């Protein structure tokens, strides 16, 4: 890189930092408009069936459940059947894990479903949507969250998923590994993208800059959504999750997106 190029790069970085600092100190109008619907579909095409994921907040339990394994009580409420040791629990179940509920602003909306392939119950994809609340700090950088949950990020990759009638959707994939208590290495992937007001990006920093420019130049703060898809991988070099994402995303996207198709 030449001296002049380095000067331009420094200027660009300085401009970005200034935007971010300005963006998060100005008073803005908070809008409730989100680029996605507030529920995940029950089915993806003919082959995938989704079940809501719920979390017990009883701290002696903390078990998670799929609604298909529970029965709602007369009020339509699901409660925890038992903890991991088989002891009766009865704790109230929430769409947010306890750690998320503790850490995120109260008006954050989270919903999750696990989609199972109808012909192969070992094949599933975990889908999550986080909708930011009014102070917009609900969405955390996945690259920071994953290591704090015990995962090692082995690699990052950006893929394009073709969608009907519009440009391909860009998705960021983190390839992860984690050593299980029995010593075995567990490999998984975590794919995501962000949705704002008529805009999508797989890049956290671009989202921050878009948020900042909205706040400075338009005096508004839109509700951002953070969509994630994750699941296990057969091994560190397995690429099967690319095929799974290219199958699942075109089925999921039109059912949750509220964005115009020409972005
Ligand atoms: Zn429980």
PDB file of C-alpha atoms and ligand atoms in Angstrom:
ATOM      1  CA  UNK A   1       0.000   0.000   0.000  1.00  0.00           C
ATOM      2  CA  UNK A   2       1.403   3.410  -0.977  1.00  0.00           C
ATOM      3  CA  UNK A   3       1.748   6.322   1.422  1.00  0.00           C
ATOM      4  CA  UNK A   4      -1.176   8.109  -0.278  1.00  0.00           C
ATOM      5  CA  UNK A   5      -3.400   5.009  -0.136  1.00  0.00           C
ATOM      6  CA  UNK A   6      -2.607   4.659   3.542  1.00  0.00           C
ATOM      7  CA  UNK A   7      -3.574   8.310   4.083  1.00  0.00           C
ATOM      8  CA  UNK A   8      -6.927   7.712   2.360  1.00  0.00           C
ATOM      9  CA  UNK A   9      -7.492   4.568   4.417  1.00  0.00           C
ATOM     10  CA  UNK A  10      -6.755   6.461   7.650  1.00  0.00           C
ATOM     11  CA  UNK A  11      -9.153   9.224   6.606  1.00  0.00           C
ATOM     12  CA  UNK A  12     -11.835   6.657   5.788  1.00  0.00           C
ATOM     13  CA  UNK A  13     -11.396   4.929   9.155  1.00  0.00           C
ATOM     14  CA  UNK A  14     -11.516   8.297  10.948  1.00  0.00           C
ATOM     15  CA  UNK A  15     -14.703   9.200   9.042  1.00  0.00           C
ATOM     16  CA  UNK A  16     -16.252   5.872  10.054  1.00  0.00           C
ATOM     17  CA  UNK A  17     -15.374   6.330  13.724  1.00  0.00           C
ATOM     18  CA  UNK A  18     -16.743   9.910  13.678  1.00  0.00           C
ATOM     19  CA  UNK A  19     -19.999   8.686  12.101  1.00  0.00           C
ATOM     20  CA  UNK A  20     -20.361   5.986  14.713  1.00  0.00           C
ATOM     21  CA  UNK A  21     -19.667   8.388  17.589  1.00  0.00           C
ATOM     22  CA  UNK A  22     -22.057  11.006  16.221  1.00  0.00           C
ATOM     23  CA  UNK A  23     -24.636   8.378  15.359  1.00  0.00           C
ATOM     24  CA  UNK A  24     -24.953   7.113  18.872  1.00  0.00           C
ATOM     25  CA  UNK A  25     -25.091  10.461  20.615  1.00  0.00           C
ATOM     26  CA  UNK A  26     -27.776  12.343  18.618  1.00  0.00           C
ATOM     27  CA  UNK A  27     -31.465  12.337  19.601  1.00  0.00           C
ATOM     28  CA  UNK A  28     -33.527  10.411  17.083  1.00  0.00           C
ATOM     29  CA  UNK A  29     -37.051   9.273  16.332  1.00  0.00           C
ATOM     30  CA  UNK A  30     -37.360   5.571  16.996  1.00  0.00           C
ATOM     31  CA  UNK A  31     -39.514   3.753  14.451  1.00  0.00           C
ATOM     32  CA  UNK A  32     -41.200   0.415  14.910  1.00  0.00           C
ATOM     33  CA  UNK A  33     -40.795  -0.573  11.305  1.00  0.00           C
ATOM     34  CA  UNK A  34     -38.976  -3.843  10.924  1.00  0.00           C
ATOM     35  CA  UNK A  35     -37.843  -5.543   7.734  1.00  0.00           C
ATOM     36  CA  UNK A  36     -39.074  -8.959   8.840  1.00  0.00           C
ATOM     37  CA  UNK A  37     -42.267 -10.510  10.168  1.00  0.00           C
ATOM     38  CA  UNK A  38     -42.486 -11.296  13.863  1.00  0.00           C
ATOM     39  CA  UNK A  39     -42.897 -15.044  13.541  1.00  0.00           C
ATOM     40  CA  UNK A  40     -41.146 -17.910  11.839  1.00  0.00           C
ATOM     41  CA  UNK A  41     -43.181 -20.136   9.485  1.00  0.00           C
ATOM     42  CA  UNK A  42     -44.392 -23.577  10.603  1.00  0.00           C
ATOM     43  CA  UNK A  43     -43.037 -25.223   7.466  1.00  0.00           C
ATOM     44  CA  UNK A  44     -40.336 -24.648   4.880  1.00  0.00           C
ATOM     45  CA  UNK A  45     -41.559 -26.114   1.608  1.00  0.00           C
ATOM     46  CA  UNK A  46     -42.835 -29.711   1.790  1.00  0.00           C
ATOM     47  CA  UNK A  47     -39.720 -31.116   3.430  1.00  0.00           C
ATOM     48  CA  UNK A  48     -39.022 -29.122   6.594  1.00  0.00           C
ATOM     49  CA  UNK A  49     -41.215 -28.835   9.702  1.00  0.00           C
ATOM     50  CA  UNK A  50     -40.478 -26.255  12.381  1.00  0.00           C
ATOM     51  CA  UNK A  51     -41.023 -26.472  16.131  1.00  0.00           C
ATOM     52  CA  UNK A  52     -40.773 -23.515  18.475  1.00  0.00           C
ATOM     53  CA  UNK A  53     -37.852 -23.592  20.939  1.00  0.00           C
ATOM     54  CA  UNK A  54     -38.593 -22.540  24.530  1.00  0.00           C
ATOM     55  CA  UNK A  55     -36.262 -22.079  27.504  1.00  0.00           C
ATOM     56  CA  UNK A  56     -36.793 -22.773  31.204  1.00  0.00           C
ATOM     57  CA  UNK A  57     -35.692 -19.861  33.424  1.00  0.00           C
ATOM     58  CA  UNK A  58     -35.641 -21.883  36.643  1.00  0.00           C
ATOM     59  CA  UNK A  59     -31.938 -21.530  37.437  1.00  0.00           C
ATOM     60  CA  UNK A  60     -31.713 -25.020  38.880  1.00  0.00           C
ATOM     61  CA  UNK A  61     -32.949 -26.369  35.535  1.00  0.00           C
ATOM     62  CA  UNK A  62     -32.303 -24.142  32.470  1.00  0.00           C
ATOM     63  CA  UNK A  63     -33.494 -26.861  30.104  1.00  0.00           C
ATOM     64  CA  UNK A  64     -34.714 -26.014  26.602  1.00  0.00           C
ATOM     65  CA  UNK A  65     -37.671 -27.666  24.911  1.00  0.00           C
ATOM     66  CA  UNK A  66     -39.324 -28.023  21.550  1.00  0.00           C
ATOM     67  CA  UNK A  67     -43.063 -27.337  21.758  1.00  0.00           C
ATOM     68  CA  UNK A  68     -43.723 -30.678  20.029  1.00  0.00           C
ATOM     69  CA  UNK A  69     -42.425 -32.451  23.161  1.00  0.00           C
ATOM     70  CA  UNK A  70     -44.716 -30.495  25.509  1.00  0.00           C
ATOM     71  CA  UNK A  71     -48.419 -30.073  26.093  1.00  0.00           C
ATOM     72  CA  UNK A  72     -49.855 -26.621  26.689  1.00  0.00           C
ATOM     73  CA  UNK A  73     -51.969 -26.228  29.831  1.00  0.00           C
ATOM     74  CA  UNK A  74     -55.601 -25.042  29.729  1.00  0.00           C
ATOM     75  CA  UNK A  75     -54.441 -21.428  29.350  1.00  0.00           C
ATOM     76  CA  UNK A  76     -52.327 -22.331  26.325  1.00  0.00           C
ATOM     77  CA  UNK A  77     -49.115 -21.905  28.344  1.00  0.00           C
ATOM     78  CA  UNK A  78     -46.191 -24.317  28.148  1.00  0.00           C
ATOM     79  CA  UNK A  79     -44.310 -25.199  31.338  1.00  0.00           C
ATOM     80  CA  UNK A  80     -41.115 -27.163  31.824  1.00  0.00           C
ATOM     81  CA  UNK A  81     -41.780 -30.873  32.376  1.00  0.00           C
ATOM     82  CA  UNK A  82     -38.528 -31.878  34.073  1.00  0.00           C
ATOM     83  CA  UNK A  83     -34.887 -30.907  34.407  1.00  0.00           C
ATOM     84  CA  UNK A  84     -31.947 -32.823  32.915  1.00  0.00           C
ATOM     85  CA  UNK A  85     -31.880 -35.184  35.929  1.00  0.00           C
ATOM     86  CA  UNK A  86     -35.530 -36.100  35.434  1.00  0.00           C
ATOM     87  CA  UNK A  87     -36.771 -34.068  38.441  1.00  0.00           C
ATOM     88  CA  UNK A  88     -40.136 -32.399  38.024  1.00  0.00           C
ATOM     89  CA  UNK A  89     -39.664 -28.683  37.246  1.00  0.00           C
ATOM     90  CA  UNK A  90     -42.835 -26.796  36.231  1.00  0.00           C
ATOM     91  CA  UNK A  91     -40.822 -23.630  35.491  1.00  0.00           C
ATOM     92  CA  UNK A  92     -42.261 -21.038  33.145  1.00  0.00           C
ATOM     93  CA  UNK A  93     -40.882 -21.290  29.616  1.00  0.00           C
ATOM     94  CA  UNK A  94     -39.690 -18.319  27.575  1.00  0.00           C
ATOM     95  CA  UNK A  95     -38.726 -17.765  23.922  1.00  0.00           C
ATOM     96  CA  UNK A  96     -35.407 -16.301  25.138  1.00  0.00           C
ATOM     97  CA  UNK A  97     -32.651 -18.229  26.912  1.00  0.00           C
ATOM     98  CA  UNK A  98     -32.027 -16.998  30.478  1.00  0.00           C
ATOM     99  CA  UNK A  99     -28.650 -15.470  29.550  1.00  0.00           C
ATOM    100  CA  UNK A 100     -30.193 -13.523  26.655  1.00  0.00           C
ATOM    101  CA  UNK A 101     -33.076 -12.353  28.849  1.00  0.00           C
ATOM    102  CA  UNK A 102     -30.609 -11.095  31.479  1.00  0.00           C
ATOM    103  CA  UNK A 103     -28.262  -9.407  28.982  1.00  0.00           C
ATOM    104  CA  UNK A 104     -30.580  -7.796  26.432  1.00  0.00           C
ATOM    105  CA  UNK A 105     -32.906  -4.773  26.706  1.00  0.00           C
ATOM    106  CA  UNK A 106     -36.412  -5.819  27.828  1.00  0.00           C
ATOM    107  CA  UNK A 107     -38.091  -4.787  24.568  1.00  0.00           C
ATOM    108  CA  UNK A 108     -35.886  -7.085  22.492  1.00  0.00           C
ATOM    109  CA  UNK A 109     -37.977  -9.670  20.640  1.00  0.00           C
ATOM    110  CA  UNK A 110     -36.507 -13.094  19.993  1.00  0.00           C
ATOM    111  CA  UNK A 111     -38.114 -16.114  18.375  1.00  0.00           C
ATOM    112  CA  UNK A 112     -36.553 -19.415  17.461  1.00  0.00           C
ATOM    113  CA  UNK A 113     -37.585 -22.564  15.670  1.00  0.00           C
ATOM    114  CA  UNK A 114     -35.802 -25.785  14.913  1.00  0.00           C
ATOM    115  CA  UNK A 115     -36.652 -27.134  11.457  1.00  0.00           C
ATOM    116  CA  UNK A 116     -36.419 -30.897  10.942  1.00  0.00           C
ATOM    117  CA  UNK A 117     -36.132 -32.576   7.566  1.00  0.00           C
ATOM    118  CA  UNK A 118     -39.220 -34.789   7.162  1.00  0.00           C
ATOM    119  CA  UNK A 119     -37.201 -37.666   5.614  1.00  0.00           C
ATOM    120  CA  UNK A 120     -34.201 -37.467   7.937  1.00  0.00           C
ATOM    121  CA  UNK A 121     -34.822 -36.469  11.555  1.00  0.00           C
ATOM    122  CA  UNK A 122     -31.067 -36.173  12.196  1.00  0.00           C
ATOM    123  CA  UNK A 123     -30.968 -33.253   9.755  1.00  0.00           C
ATOM    124  CA  UNK A 124     -32.179 -30.027  11.309  1.00  0.00           C
ATOM    125  CA  UNK A 125     -31.586 -26.295  11.126  1.00  0.00           C
ATOM    126  CA  UNK A 126     -31.974 -23.952  14.051  1.00  0.00           C
ATOM    127  CA  UNK A 127     -33.442 -20.579  12.998  1.00  0.00           C
ATOM    128  CA  UNK A 128     -33.446 -17.461  15.135  1.00  0.00           C
ATOM    129  CA  UNK A 129     -34.668 -13.891  14.721  1.00  0.00           C
ATOM    130  CA  UNK A 130     -33.649 -11.073  17.053  1.00  0.00           C
ATOM    131  CA  UNK A 131     -35.554  -7.802  16.684  1.00  0.00           C
ATOM    132  CA  UNK A 132     -33.848  -4.872  18.331  1.00  0.00           C
ATOM    133  CA  UNK A 133     -35.698  -2.812  20.919  1.00  0.00           C
ATOM    134  CA  UNK A 134     -35.779   0.957  21.287  1.00  0.00           C
ATOM    135  CA  UNK A 135     -32.214   1.455  22.490  1.00  0.00           C
ATOM    136  CA  UNK A 136     -30.903  -0.658  19.602  1.00  0.00           C
ATOM    137  CA  UNK A 137     -28.307  -2.495  21.665  1.00  0.00           C
ATOM    138  CA  UNK A 138     -30.135  -5.815  21.321  1.00  0.00           C
ATOM    139  CA  UNK A 139     -28.016  -7.090  18.474  1.00  0.00           C
ATOM    140  CA  UNK A 140     -24.553  -8.207  19.476  1.00  0.00           C
ATOM    141  CA  UNK A 141     -21.706  -9.017  17.200  1.00  0.00           C
ATOM    142  CA  UNK A 142     -21.822 -12.804  16.642  1.00  0.00           C
ATOM    143  CA  UNK A 143     -18.017 -12.962  16.480  1.00  0.00           C
ATOM    144  CA  UNK A 144     -17.966 -11.872  20.133  1.00  0.00           C
ATOM    145  CA  UNK A 145     -20.935 -13.948  21.330  1.00  0.00           C
ATOM    146  CA  UNK A 146     -19.714 -17.271  19.975  1.00  0.00           C
ATOM    147  CA  UNK A 147     -16.350 -17.389  21.840  1.00  0.00           C
ATOM    148  CA  UNK A 148     -18.139 -16.363  25.058  1.00  0.00           C
ATOM    149  CA  UNK A 149     -20.344 -19.438  24.613  1.00  0.00           C
ATOM    150  CA  UNK A 150     -17.290 -21.694  24.412  1.00  0.00           C
ATOM    151  CA  UNK A 151     -16.984 -21.902  20.614  1.00  0.00           C
ATOM    152  CA  UNK A 152     -13.782 -21.412  18.655  1.00  0.00           C
ATOM    153  CA  UNK A 153     -14.264 -19.646  15.317  1.00  0.00           C
ATOM    154  CA  UNK A 154     -12.295 -21.800  12.863  1.00  0.00           C
ATOM    155  CA  UNK A 155     -13.103 -19.704   9.788  1.00  0.00           C
ATOM    156  CA  UNK A 156     -15.508 -17.148   8.338  1.00  0.00           C
ATOM    157  CA  UNK A 157     -16.931 -17.259   4.863  1.00  0.00           C
ATOM    158  CA  UNK A 158     -19.376 -15.214   2.865  1.00  0.00           C
ATOM    159  CA  UNK A 159     -21.746 -17.096   0.567  1.00  0.00           C
ATOM    160  CA  UNK A 160     -24.368 -15.949  -1.891  1.00  0.00           C
ATOM    161  CA  UNK A 161     -27.741 -17.663  -1.914  1.00  0.00           C
ATOM    162  CA  UNK A 162     -29.730 -17.221  -5.146  1.00  0.00           C
ATOM    163  CA  UNK A 163     -33.295 -15.989  -4.543  1.00  0.00           C
ATOM    164  CA  UNK A 164     -36.112 -15.752  -7.072  1.00  0.00           C
ATOM    165  CA  UNK A 165     -36.738 -12.313  -8.583  1.00  0.00           C
ATOM    166  CA  UNK A 166     -33.903 -10.433  -6.912  1.00  0.00           C
ATOM    167  CA  UNK A 167     -30.164 -10.338  -6.338  1.00  0.00           C
ATOM    168  CA  UNK A 168     -28.625 -13.192  -4.353  1.00  0.00           C
ATOM    169  CA  UNK A 169     -28.674 -12.795  -0.571  1.00  0.00           C
ATOM    170  CA  UNK A 170     -25.263 -12.536   1.050  1.00  0.00           C
ATOM    171  CA  UNK A 171     -24.859 -14.575   4.211  1.00  0.00           C
ATOM    172  CA  UNK A 172     -21.925 -14.707   6.628  1.00  0.00           C
ATOM    173  CA  UNK A 173     -20.995 -18.140   7.953  1.00  0.00           C
ATOM    174  CA  UNK A 174     -18.901 -18.773  11.048  1.00  0.00           C
ATOM    175  CA  UNK A 175     -17.463 -22.293  11.139  1.00  0.00           C
ATOM    176  CA  UNK A 176     -17.213 -23.258  14.791  1.00  0.00           C
ATOM    177  CA  UNK A 177     -15.736 -25.972  16.987  1.00  0.00           C
ATOM    178  CA  UNK A 178     -16.180 -26.758  20.654  1.00  0.00           C
ATOM    179  CA  UNK A 179     -14.709 -29.496  22.854  1.00  0.00           C
ATOM    180  CA  UNK A 180     -17.516 -31.383  24.588  1.00  0.00           C
ATOM    181  CA  UNK A 181     -17.184 -32.509  28.238  1.00  0.00           C
ATOM    182  CA  UNK A 182     -16.393 -36.055  26.990  1.00  0.00           C
ATOM    183  CA  UNK A 183     -13.421 -34.687  25.016  1.00  0.00           C
ATOM    184  CA  UNK A 184     -14.982 -35.059  21.562  1.00  0.00           C
ATOM    185  CA  UNK A 185     -14.747 -32.053  19.202  1.00  0.00           C
ATOM    186  CA  UNK A 186     -18.137 -30.775  18.073  1.00  0.00           C
ATOM    187  CA  UNK A 187     -18.220 -28.909  14.758  1.00  0.00           C
ATOM    188  CA  UNK A 188     -21.022 -26.575  13.807  1.00  0.00           C
ATOM    189  CA  UNK A 189     -21.873 -23.536  11.698  1.00  0.00           C
ATOM    190  CA  UNK A 190     -23.587 -20.273  12.494  1.00  0.00           C
ATOM    191  CA  UNK A 191     -24.875 -18.281   9.501  1.00  0.00           C
ATOM    192  CA  UNK A 192     -26.408 -14.827   9.686  1.00  0.00           C
ATOM    193  CA  UNK A 193     -27.432 -11.588   8.043  1.00  0.00           C
ATOM    194  CA  UNK A 194     -28.924  -8.318   9.243  1.00  0.00           C
ATOM    195  CA  UNK A 195     -32.090  -6.638   7.956  1.00  0.00           C
ATOM    196  CA  UNK A 196     -32.752  -2.927   8.322  1.00  0.00           C
ATOM    197  CA  UNK A 197     -35.082  -0.462   6.673  1.00  0.00           C
ATOM    198  CA  UNK A 198     -34.987  -1.527   3.004  1.00  0.00           C
ATOM    199  CA  UNK A 199     -31.472  -2.822   3.425  1.00  0.00           C
ATOM    200  CA  UNK A 200     -29.681  -6.072   4.187  1.00  0.00           C
ATOM    201  CA  UNK A 201     -26.087  -6.807   5.027  1.00  0.00           C
ATOM    202  CA  UNK A 202     -24.057  -9.747   6.318  1.00  0.00           C
ATOM    203  CA  UNK A 203     -21.454  -7.342   7.773  1.00  0.00           C
ATOM    204  CA  UNK A 204     -21.728  -6.146  11.367  1.00  0.00           C
ATOM    205  CA  UNK A 205     -19.651  -3.008  10.722  1.00  0.00           C
ATOM    206  CA  UNK A 206     -21.756  -2.033   7.699  1.00  0.00           C
ATOM    207  CA  UNK A 207     -24.871  -2.398   9.866  1.00  0.00           C
ATOM    208  CA  UNK A 208     -23.340  -0.102  12.495  1.00  0.00           C
ATOM    209  CA  UNK A 209     -22.450   2.503   9.832  1.00  0.00           C
ATOM    210  CA  UNK A 210     -25.919   2.292   8.224  1.00  0.00           C
ATOM    211  CA  UNK A 211     -27.495   2.730  11.635  1.00  0.00           C
ATOM    212  CA  UNK A 212     -25.261   5.721  12.359  1.00  0.00           C
ATOM    213  CA  UNK A 213     -25.992   7.444   9.004  1.00  0.00           C
ATOM    214  CA  UNK A 214     -29.751   6.917   9.529  1.00  0.00           C
ATOM    215  CA  UNK A 215     -29.465   8.576  12.921  1.00  0.00           C
ATOM    216  CA  UNK A 216     -27.346  11.508  11.728  1.00  0.00           C
ATOM    217  CA  UNK A 217     -28.793  12.315   8.302  1.00  0.00           C
ATOM    218  CA  UNK A 218     -32.408  11.171   8.706  1.00  0.00           C
ATOM    219  CA  UNK A 219     -32.822  11.528  12.468  1.00  0.00           C
ATOM    220  CA  UNK A 220     -34.425   8.104  12.708  1.00  0.00           C
ATOM    221  CA  UNK A 221     -33.490   4.808  14.289  1.00  0.00           C
ATOM    222  CA  UNK A 222     -35.006   1.830  12.528  1.00  0.00           C
ATOM    223  CA  UNK A 223     -35.623  -1.500  14.117  1.00  0.00           C
ATOM    224  CA  UNK A 224     -32.955  -3.911  12.891  1.00  0.00           C
ATOM    225  CA  UNK A 225     -33.440  -7.651  12.699  1.00  0.00           C
ATOM    226  CA  UNK A 226     -30.739 -10.249  12.964  1.00  0.00           C
ATOM    227  CA  UNK A 227     -31.516 -13.578  11.293  1.00  0.00           C
ATOM    228  CA  UNK A 228     -29.439 -16.645  12.065  1.00  0.00           C
ATOM    229  CA  UNK A 229     -29.403 -20.246  10.879  1.00  0.00           C
ATOM    230  CA  UNK A 230     -27.212 -22.810  12.564  1.00  0.00           C
ATOM    231  CA  UNK A 231     -26.605 -26.508  12.947  1.00  0.00           C
ATOM    232  CA  UNK A 232     -24.014 -29.235  13.393  1.00  0.00           C
ATOM    233  CA  UNK A 233     -21.364 -30.128  10.797  1.00  0.00           C
ATOM    234  CA  UNK A 234     -20.031 -33.601  10.026  1.00  0.00           C
ATOM    235  CA  UNK A 235     -16.420 -32.395  10.387  1.00  0.00           C
ATOM    236  CA  UNK A 236     -14.244 -29.316  10.256  1.00  0.00           C
ATOM    237  CA  UNK A 237     -13.946 -29.426   6.443  1.00  0.00           C
ATOM    238  CA  UNK A 238     -17.535 -30.451   5.692  1.00  0.00           C
ATOM    239  CA  UNK A 239     -19.326 -28.197   3.183  1.00  0.00           C
ATOM    240  CA  UNK A 240     -22.749 -29.817   3.416  1.00  0.00           C
ATOM    241  CA  UNK A 241     -24.089 -26.833   5.350  1.00  0.00           C
ATOM    242  CA  UNK A 242     -23.690 -24.705   2.209  1.00  0.00           C
ATOM    243  CA  UNK A 243     -26.155 -27.020   0.433  1.00  0.00           C
ATOM    244  CA  UNK A 244     -28.496 -26.958   3.444  1.00  0.00           C
ATOM    245  CA  UNK A 245     -28.445 -23.135   3.527  1.00  0.00           C
ATOM    246  CA  UNK A 246     -28.980 -22.911  -0.245  1.00  0.00           C
ATOM    247  CA  UNK A 247     -32.009 -25.183   0.196  1.00  0.00           C
ATOM    248  CA  UNK A 248     -33.488 -23.639   3.345  1.00  0.00           C
ATOM    249  CA  UNK A 249     -32.910 -19.887   2.839  1.00  0.00           C
ATOM    250  CA  UNK A 250     -34.939 -19.599  -0.428  1.00  0.00           C
ATOM    251  CA  UNK A 251     -37.825 -21.334   1.409  1.00  0.00           C
ATOM    252  CA  UNK A 252     -37.531 -19.202   4.556  1.00  0.00           C
ATOM    253  CA  UNK A 253     -36.714 -15.800   3.074  1.00  0.00           C
ATOM    254  CA  UNK A 254     -39.995 -15.041   1.233  1.00  0.00           C
ATOM    255  CA  UNK A 255     -41.982 -16.127   4.300  1.00  0.00           C
ATOM    256  CA  UNK A 256     -40.313 -13.693   6.691  1.00  0.00           C
ATOM    257  CA  UNK A 257     -39.125 -10.778   4.570  1.00  0.00           C
ATOM    258  CA  UNK A 258     -41.114  -7.528   4.411  1.00  0.00           C
ATOM    259  CA  UNK A 259     -38.553  -5.806   2.194  1.00  0.00           C
ATOM    260  CA  UNK A 260     -39.257  -4.762  -1.383  1.00  0.00           C
ATOM    261  CA  UNK A 261     -37.858  -7.278  -3.846  1.00  0.00           C
ATOM    262  CA  UNK A 262     -35.750  -4.725  -5.732  1.00  0.00           C
ATOM    263  CA  UNK A 263     -33.112  -4.087  -3.067  1.00  0.00           C
TER     264      UNK A 263
HETATM  265 ZN1  LIG B   1     -37.229 -26.405  34.009  1.00  0.00          ZN
END
